[in-house]
Structure formats: structure tokens, C-alpha cells
Amino acid sequence: MEDSAHSPDIITARMAAVRTRMADAERRYGRLPGSVELLAISKHQPVEIIEDFVAAGVMAYGENYLQEALPKVAALAGRGITWHFTGALQSNKTQSVAQHFDWVHSVDRLKLAERLNAQRPLSLPPLNICIQIKVGDEAQKAGIALEQAAELAEAVAGLPRLSLRGLMVLPPPAGDFGLQRHYFRETRECFEDLKRRGLPLDTLSMGMSSDLEAAIAEGATLVRIGTALFGERPRKR
Ligand SMILES: *Cc1c(COP(=O)(O)O)cnc(C)c1O
């Protein structure tokens, strides 16, 4: 059985390892203990594996691919899970995202925000939004330039069916701790600038399995962890 790769012992051990890394980083960089939230990135993981992590107490999951996510959201309805959409968002996907998710981390243009605002069902609370920032000079597709973030943030903050919570960043891969911190610092400085402008932001979504320490050092309030919790991802389902 492949299930042995996710035996209760392995899940407990991986969870403990991630929690320990987070707690160590909080302590080392002067952050309040327990102030950084864990978002489990469950893309390409089947429902059964997510259920095991729910049983172990992980209640927030991020998904990147809408078609893959919707059956999981439906199968796990009523369990008190908070679902975050963390993948690239296209206009033709906004309606389902607005209906089935609690958070979107990847808003990088006003048109997407306006669609999500118009499509968020009135029966649900406002959709929580992070604006995705682009850092580094790699030819990344997603994210808005730092210099344009304030204008977008102020526009998004005015949309009543959305609740602007903060910023998200997915920097180019960097093995070097100093470079990792540099990208996260740029994002944190932008976050602080937006707060000085009066936007009530509380979420800095940054850090993954390979760079969560650098992100926590630079003020992350939420880290998005896939591999370190679930092991190597199955290729495609
Ligand atoms: C896949 C993914 C992650 C998790 O990456 P790991 O390196 O597996 O921890 C985090 N954020 C986003 C946006 C992702 O697509």
C-alpha cells in the first residue's frame, strides 16, 4: 500500500518538524511564539491524505488548480476547513473561486478583484484577499510590481464583497539565505508602506518549505507549506 508513505507516524513526524522549524524561527528572529500561521498547500494531494491531516489538526489548506480543488472542497464540506486559492487566477475561473473559497492569495490586477467582488455570494462573508507581489527580475508571470501595489491595494480595499488582508509573494528560487531574505524584505517594506497609508492589513503570506525561516525573519504571518508536510508531490493526478 502506498499509504505507508502517509502513515500516522509519518504525518505526526512531518507536522512536528514543520512546527519546530516555525517555532525556532519565531524565537530566533524575535517573533511572538505562535504568531505565524501554517497553511498546508495540498495541491496534487488526494482527499484521503488531506483527511489524515485534518484529523491531525491542520484546518487551513491551499489549492492551486481549480478543477482539482473543487471535488476536494465538496468532499470535505462541513469539516470546518478554511480553503485558500493560491494558484494563478484567470478571469474565467473567478466565479467558482468566489463561491467555494475563503481566501485568494493571487490577486494581481483590478479586473480579477472586481470580478471576485461581483461574484462573491451574498450569503457568504467577504472574500479574504492577498495581493500577489512580483519581486526579482526573473520573467515571472504572476504578481504586480512593488511600485504599483499601493494603487491596486487602495482600489481593492474599496470593494465591499472583498476584505483586503495583505500581500503574498512567491519569489524566484534562491538557495542563498541572504537573497531569500532580500526578496521577503522588499515585500514586508511594501506591506508596511500600505499600513502607513491606513489600510488595515494583517497578513503577509510568504515562505514555503525551503525558505520559511527567511520569511519568518522578515515578518511572514502565514507560511505556505507543501513538500515538508506531504512529502514530494505526486506528479499530476
Ligand atoms: C506549491 C506552492 C507552495 C508550497 O511549496 P513547497 O515548496 O512544496 O512547500 C507554496 N505556495 C504556492 C503558491 C505554491 O504554488
CSV table of C-alpha atoms and ligand atoms in Angstrom, one decimal:
chain,number,residue,atom,x,y,z
A,1,MET,CA,0.0,0.0,0.0
A,2,GLU,CA,1.3,3.5,-0.9
A,3,ASP,CA,-0.5,4.6,2.2
A,4,SER,CA,2.5,3.7,4.2
A,5,ALA,CA,4.1,6.9,2.9
A,6,HIS,CA,1.5,8.7,4.9
A,7,SER,CA,1.2,6.6,8.0
A,8,PRO,CA,0.1,8.3,11.1
A,9,ASP,CA,3.6,8.3,12.4
A,10,ILE,CA,5.0,10.0,9.3
A,11,ILE,CA,2.3,12.6,9.4
A,12,THR,CA,3.0,13.3,13.1
A,13,ALA,CA,6.7,13.5,12.5
A,14,ARG,CA,6.4,15.8,9.5
A,15,MET,CA,4.0,18.1,11.4
A,16,ALA,CA,6.3,18.2,14.4
A,17,ALA,CA,9.3,19.0,12.2
A,18,VAL,CA,7.5,21.9,10.5
A,19,ARG,CA,6.1,23.2,13.7
A,20,THR,CA,9.6,23.1,15.3
A,21,ARG,CA,11.1,24.9,12.4
A,22,MET,CA,8.4,27.6,12.7
A,23,ALA,CA,8.8,27.9,16.5
A,24,ASP,CA,12.6,28.0,16.2
A,25,ALA,CA,12.4,30.8,13.6
A,26,GLU,CA,9.9,32.8,15.7
A,27,ARG,CA,12.3,32.6,18.7
A,28,ARG,CA,15.4,33.3,16.7
A,29,TYR,CA,14.0,36.4,15.0
A,30,GLY,CA,12.1,37.9,17.8
A,31,ARG,CA,8.6,37.0,16.7
A,32,LEU,CA,5.9,36.2,19.2
A,33,PRO,CA,5.6,32.5,19.8
A,34,GLY,CA,2.7,31.0,17.8
A,35,SER,CA,2.3,34.2,15.7
A,36,VAL,CA,2.9,32.6,12.4
A,37,GLU,CA,0.1,30.6,10.8
A,38,LEU,CA,0.6,27.3,8.9
A,39,LEU,CA,-1.2,27.0,5.6
A,40,ALA,CA,-0.9,23.4,4.2
A,41,ILE,CA,-0.5,23.5,0.4
A,42,SER,CA,-2.4,20.4,-0.7
A,43,LYS,CA,-2.2,20.7,-4.5
A,44,HIS,CA,-2.0,17.2,-6.1
A,45,GLN,CA,-2.7,15.5,-2.8
A,46,PRO,CA,-5.8,13.3,-2.7
A,47,VAL,CA,-8.7,13.8,-0.3
A,48,GLU,CA,-7.7,10.8,1.8
A,49,ILE,CA,-4.4,12.4,2.6
A,50,ILE,CA,-6.0,15.7,3.5
A,51,GLU,CA,-8.4,13.9,5.8
A,52,ASP,CA,-5.4,12.5,7.7
A,53,PHE,CA,-4.0,16.0,8.2
A,54,VAL,CA,-7.4,17.3,9.3
A,55,ALA,CA,-7.5,14.5,11.8
A,56,ALA,CA,-4.1,15.7,13.0
A,57,GLY,CA,-5.5,19.2,13.4
A,58,VAL,CA,-4.5,21.1,10.3
A,59,MET,CA,-7.5,23.2,9.3
A,60,ALA,CA,-6.3,25.5,6.5
A,61,TYR,CA,-5.4,24.3,3.0
A,62,GLY,CA,-4.2,26.0,-0.1
A,63,GLU,CA,-5.0,24.8,-3.6
A,64,ASN,CA,-3.6,26.0,-6.9
A,65,TYR,CA,-5.7,24.2,-9.6
A,66,LEU,CA,-9.4,24.9,-9.6
A,67,GLN,CA,-10.6,21.8,-11.3
A,68,GLU,CA,-8.6,19.6,-9.0
A,69,ALA,CA,-9.7,21.6,-5.9
A,70,LEU,CA,-13.5,21.7,-6.3
A,71,PRO,CA,-14.1,18.0,-5.7
A,72,LYS,CA,-11.9,18.1,-2.6
A,73,VAL,CA,-13.7,21.2,-1.3
A,74,ALA,CA,-17.0,19.4,-1.8
A,75,ALA,CA,-15.9,16.1,-0.3
A,76,LEU,CA,-14.6,17.8,2.8
A,77,ALA,CA,-17.6,20.2,3.3
A,78,GLY,CA,-18.8,20.7,6.9
A,79,ARG,CA,-15.4,19.9,8.4
A,80,GLY,CA,-14.6,23.5,9.3
A,81,ILE,CA,-11.7,23.7,6.8
A,82,THR,CA,-10.6,27.1,5.6
A,83,TRP,CA,-9.8,27.0,1.8
A,84,HIS,CA,-7.2,29.3,0.3
A,85,PHE,CA,-6.8,29.7,-3.5
A,86,THR,CA,-3.1,30.1,-4.0
A,87,GLY,CA,-2.7,29.4,-7.8
A,88,ALA,CA,-2.6,31.5,-10.9
A,89,LEU,CA,-6.0,33.0,-11.3
A,90,GLN,CA,-7.7,33.5,-14.7
A,91,SER,CA,-10.8,35.6,-15.3
A,92,ASN,CA,-12.9,32.7,-16.4
A,93,LYS,CA,-12.2,30.9,-13.0
A,94,THR,CA,-13.2,33.7,-10.7
A,95,GLN,CA,-16.8,32.7,-10.2
A,96,SER,CA,-16.0,29.3,-8.8
A,97,VAL,CA,-13.3,30.7,-6.7
A,98,ALA,CA,-15.6,33.4,-5.3
A,99,GLN,CA,-18.2,30.7,-4.5
A,100,HIS,CA,-16.0,28.0,-2.9
A,101,PHE,CA,-13.0,29.6,-1.3
A,102,ASP,CA,-12.5,31.7,1.8
A,103,TRP,CA,-9.2,33.3,0.7
A,104,VAL,CA,-7.5,34.2,-2.6
A,105,HIS,CA,-3.7,34.9,-2.4
A,106,SER,CA,-3.1,35.6,-6.1
A,107,VAL,CA,-4.9,38.8,-7.0
A,108,ASP,CA,-2.6,40.9,-9.1
A,109,ARG,CA,-4.9,43.0,-11.2
A,110,LEU,CA,-8.1,45.1,-10.6
A,111,LYS,CA,-10.2,43.2,-13.1
A,112,LEU,CA,-9.8,40.0,-11.1
A,113,ALA,CA,-10.7,41.7,-7.9
A,114,GLU,CA,-13.8,43.3,-9.5
A,115,ARG,CA,-15.0,40.0,-10.8
A,116,LEU,CA,-14.5,38.3,-7.4
A,117,ASN,CA,-16.3,41.2,-5.7
A,118,ALA,CA,-19.3,40.9,-8.1
A,119,GLN,CA,-19.4,37.1,-7.9
A,120,ARG,CA,-19.0,36.6,-4.1
A,121,PRO,CA,-22.3,35.2,-2.9
A,122,LEU,CA,-24.2,37.5,-0.5
A,123,SER,CA,-24.8,34.5,1.8
A,124,LEU,CA,-21.0,34.3,2.5
A,125,PRO,CA,-18.8,36.7,4.3
A,126,PRO,CA,-16.5,38.9,2.2
A,127,LEU,CA,-13.8,37.0,0.4
A,128,ASN,CA,-10.3,37.5,2.1
A,129,ILE,CA,-7.7,38.8,-0.4
A,130,CYS,CA,-4.0,39.0,-0.6
A,131,ILE,CA,-2.4,40.9,-3.4
A,132,GLN,CA,0.4,39.0,-5.1
A,133,ILE,CA,3.6,40.9,-5.4
A,134,LYS,CA,6.3,40.3,-8.0
A,135,VAL,CA,9.9,40.5,-6.9
A,136,GLY,CA,13.2,39.7,-8.6
A,137,ASP,CA,13.9,40.4,-12.2
A,138,GLU,CA,13.1,36.9,-13.4
A,139,ALA,CA,10.4,36.9,-16.1
A,140,GLN,CA,7.7,35.8,-13.7
A,141,LYS,CA,4.1,35.9,-15.0
A,142,ALA,CA,2.2,36.5,-11.8
A,143,GLY,CA,2.3,39.4,-9.4
A,144,ILE,CA,2.1,43.1,-9.5
A,145,ALA,CA,5.2,45.3,-9.4
A,146,LEU,CA,6.0,46.7,-6.0
A,147,GLU,CA,5.6,50.3,-7.3
A,148,GLN,CA,2.1,49.6,-8.4
A,149,ALA,CA,0.9,47.7,-5.3
A,150,ALA,CA,-0.5,50.7,-3.5
A,151,GLU,CA,-2.8,51.8,-6.2
A,152,LEU,CA,-4.2,48.3,-6.6
A,153,ALA,CA,-4.5,47.8,-2.8
A,154,GLU,CA,-6.5,51.0,-2.4
A,155,ALA,CA,-8.8,50.0,-5.2
A,156,VAL,CA,-9.3,46.5,-3.8
A,157,ALA,CA,-9.9,47.9,-0.3
A,158,GLY,CA,-12.9,49.8,-1.7
A,159,LEU,CA,-14.7,46.7,-2.9
A,160,PRO,CA,-17.4,45.7,-0.4
A,161,ARG,CA,-17.6,42.0,-1.0
A,162,LEU,CA,-13.8,41.6,-0.6
A,163,SER,CA,-11.7,42.0,2.6
A,164,LEU,CA,-8.2,43.1,1.7
A,165,ARG,CA,-5.9,41.3,4.3
A,166,GLY,CA,-2.4,41.7,2.9
A,167,LEU,CA,0.3,40.6,0.5
A,168,MET,CA,1.5,37.3,-0.9
A,169,VAL,CA,4.9,36.7,-2.6
A,170,LEU,CA,6.4,33.7,-4.4
A,171,PRO,CA,10.0,34.8,-5.0
A,172,PRO,CA,12.3,33.2,-7.6
A,173,PRO,CA,14.0,30.2,-6.1
A,174,ALA,CA,17.1,31.3,-4.2
A,175,GLY,CA,19.4,28.9,-2.3
A,176,ASP,CA,21.1,31.7,-0.5
A,177,PHE,CA,19.5,32.8,2.8
A,178,GLY,CA,20.5,36.4,2.3
A,179,LEU,CA,18.9,36.6,-1.1
A,180,GLN,CA,15.8,34.9,0.2
A,181,ARG,CA,15.6,37.5,3.0
A,182,HIS,CA,16.1,40.3,0.5
A,183,TYR,CA,13.0,39.3,-1.5
A,184,PHE,CA,10.9,38.9,1.6
A,185,ARG,CA,12.2,42.2,3.0
A,186,GLU,CA,11.1,44.1,-0.1
A,187,THR,CA,7.6,42.6,0.3
A,188,ARG,CA,7.5,43.4,4.0
A,189,GLU,CA,8.5,47.0,3.3
A,190,CYS,CA,5.7,47.3,0.8
A,191,PHE,CA,3.3,45.8,3.4
A,192,GLU,CA,4.4,48.4,6.0
A,193,ASP,CA,4.0,51.2,3.5
A,194,LEU,CA,0.4,50.2,2.8
A,195,LYS,CA,-0.4,50.1,6.5
A,196,ARG,CA,1.1,53.6,6.9
A,197,ARG,CA,-1.4,54.6,4.2
A,198,GLY,CA,-4.2,53.5,6.5
A,199,LEU,CA,-5.0,50.1,5.1
A,200,PRO,CA,-5.8,47.7,8.0
A,201,LEU,CA,-3.7,44.7,6.8
A,202,ASP,CA,-2.8,41.8,8.9
A,203,THR,CA,-1.5,39.1,6.6
A,204,LEU,CA,1.9,38.6,5.0
A,205,SER,CA,1.8,35.3,3.1
A,206,MET,CA,5.3,34.3,2.4
A,207,GLY,CA,7.7,31.4,2.9
A,208,MET,CA,7.5,27.8,1.7
A,209,SER,CA,9.2,24.5,2.6
A,210,SER,CA,12.7,25.7,1.5
A,211,ASP,CA,12.6,29.3,2.8
A,212,LEU,CA,10.2,29.6,5.7
A,213,GLU,CA,13.0,30.7,8.1
A,214,ALA,CA,13.9,33.7,5.9
A,215,ALA,CA,10.2,34.6,5.6
A,216,ILE,CA,9.6,34.4,9.3
A,217,ALA,CA,12.7,36.5,9.9
A,218,GLU,CA,11.2,39.2,7.6
A,219,GLY,CA,7.7,39.2,9.2
A,220,ALA,CA,5.7,36.5,7.5
A,221,THR,CA,2.4,35.9,9.3
A,222,LEU,CA,1.4,32.9,7.3
A,223,VAL,CA,3.7,30.3,5.6
A,224,ARG,CA,2.5,28.1,2.8
A,225,ILE,CA,4.0,24.6,3.2
A,226,GLY,CA,3.6,21.7,0.8
A,227,THR,CA,6.6,19.3,0.5
A,228,ALA,CA,7.7,19.5,4.1
A,229,LEU,CA,4.3,18.3,5.2
A,230,PHE,CA,3.2,15.9,2.5
A,231,GLY,CA,6.5,14.7,1.0
A,232,GLU,CA,7.3,15.0,-2.6
A,233,ARG,CA,4.2,15.8,-4.6
A,234,PRO,CA,2.6,13.2,-6.9
A,235,ARG,CA,3.2,14.5,-10.4
A,236,LYS,CA,-0.4,15.0,-11.7
A,237,ARG,CA,-3.5,13.2,-10.7
B,1,LIG,C1,3.4,24.7,-4.3
B,1,LIG,C2,3.3,26.0,-3.6
B,1,LIG,C3,3.7,26.2,-2.3
B,1,LIG,C4,4.4,25.1,-1.4
B,1,LIG,O1,5.6,24.8,-1.9
B,1,LIG,P1,6.5,23.7,-1.1
B,1,LIG,O2,7.9,24.1,-1.6
B,1,LIG,O3,6.1,22.4,-1.6
B,1,LIG,O4,6.4,23.9,0.3
B,1,LIG,C5,3.5,27.4,-1.7
B,1,LIG,N1,2.9,28.4,-2.3
B,1,LIG,C6,2.5,28.3,-3.6
B,1,LIG,C7,1.9,29.5,-4.2
B,1,LIG,C8,2.7,27.1,-4.2
B,1,LIG,O5,2.3,27.0,-5.5
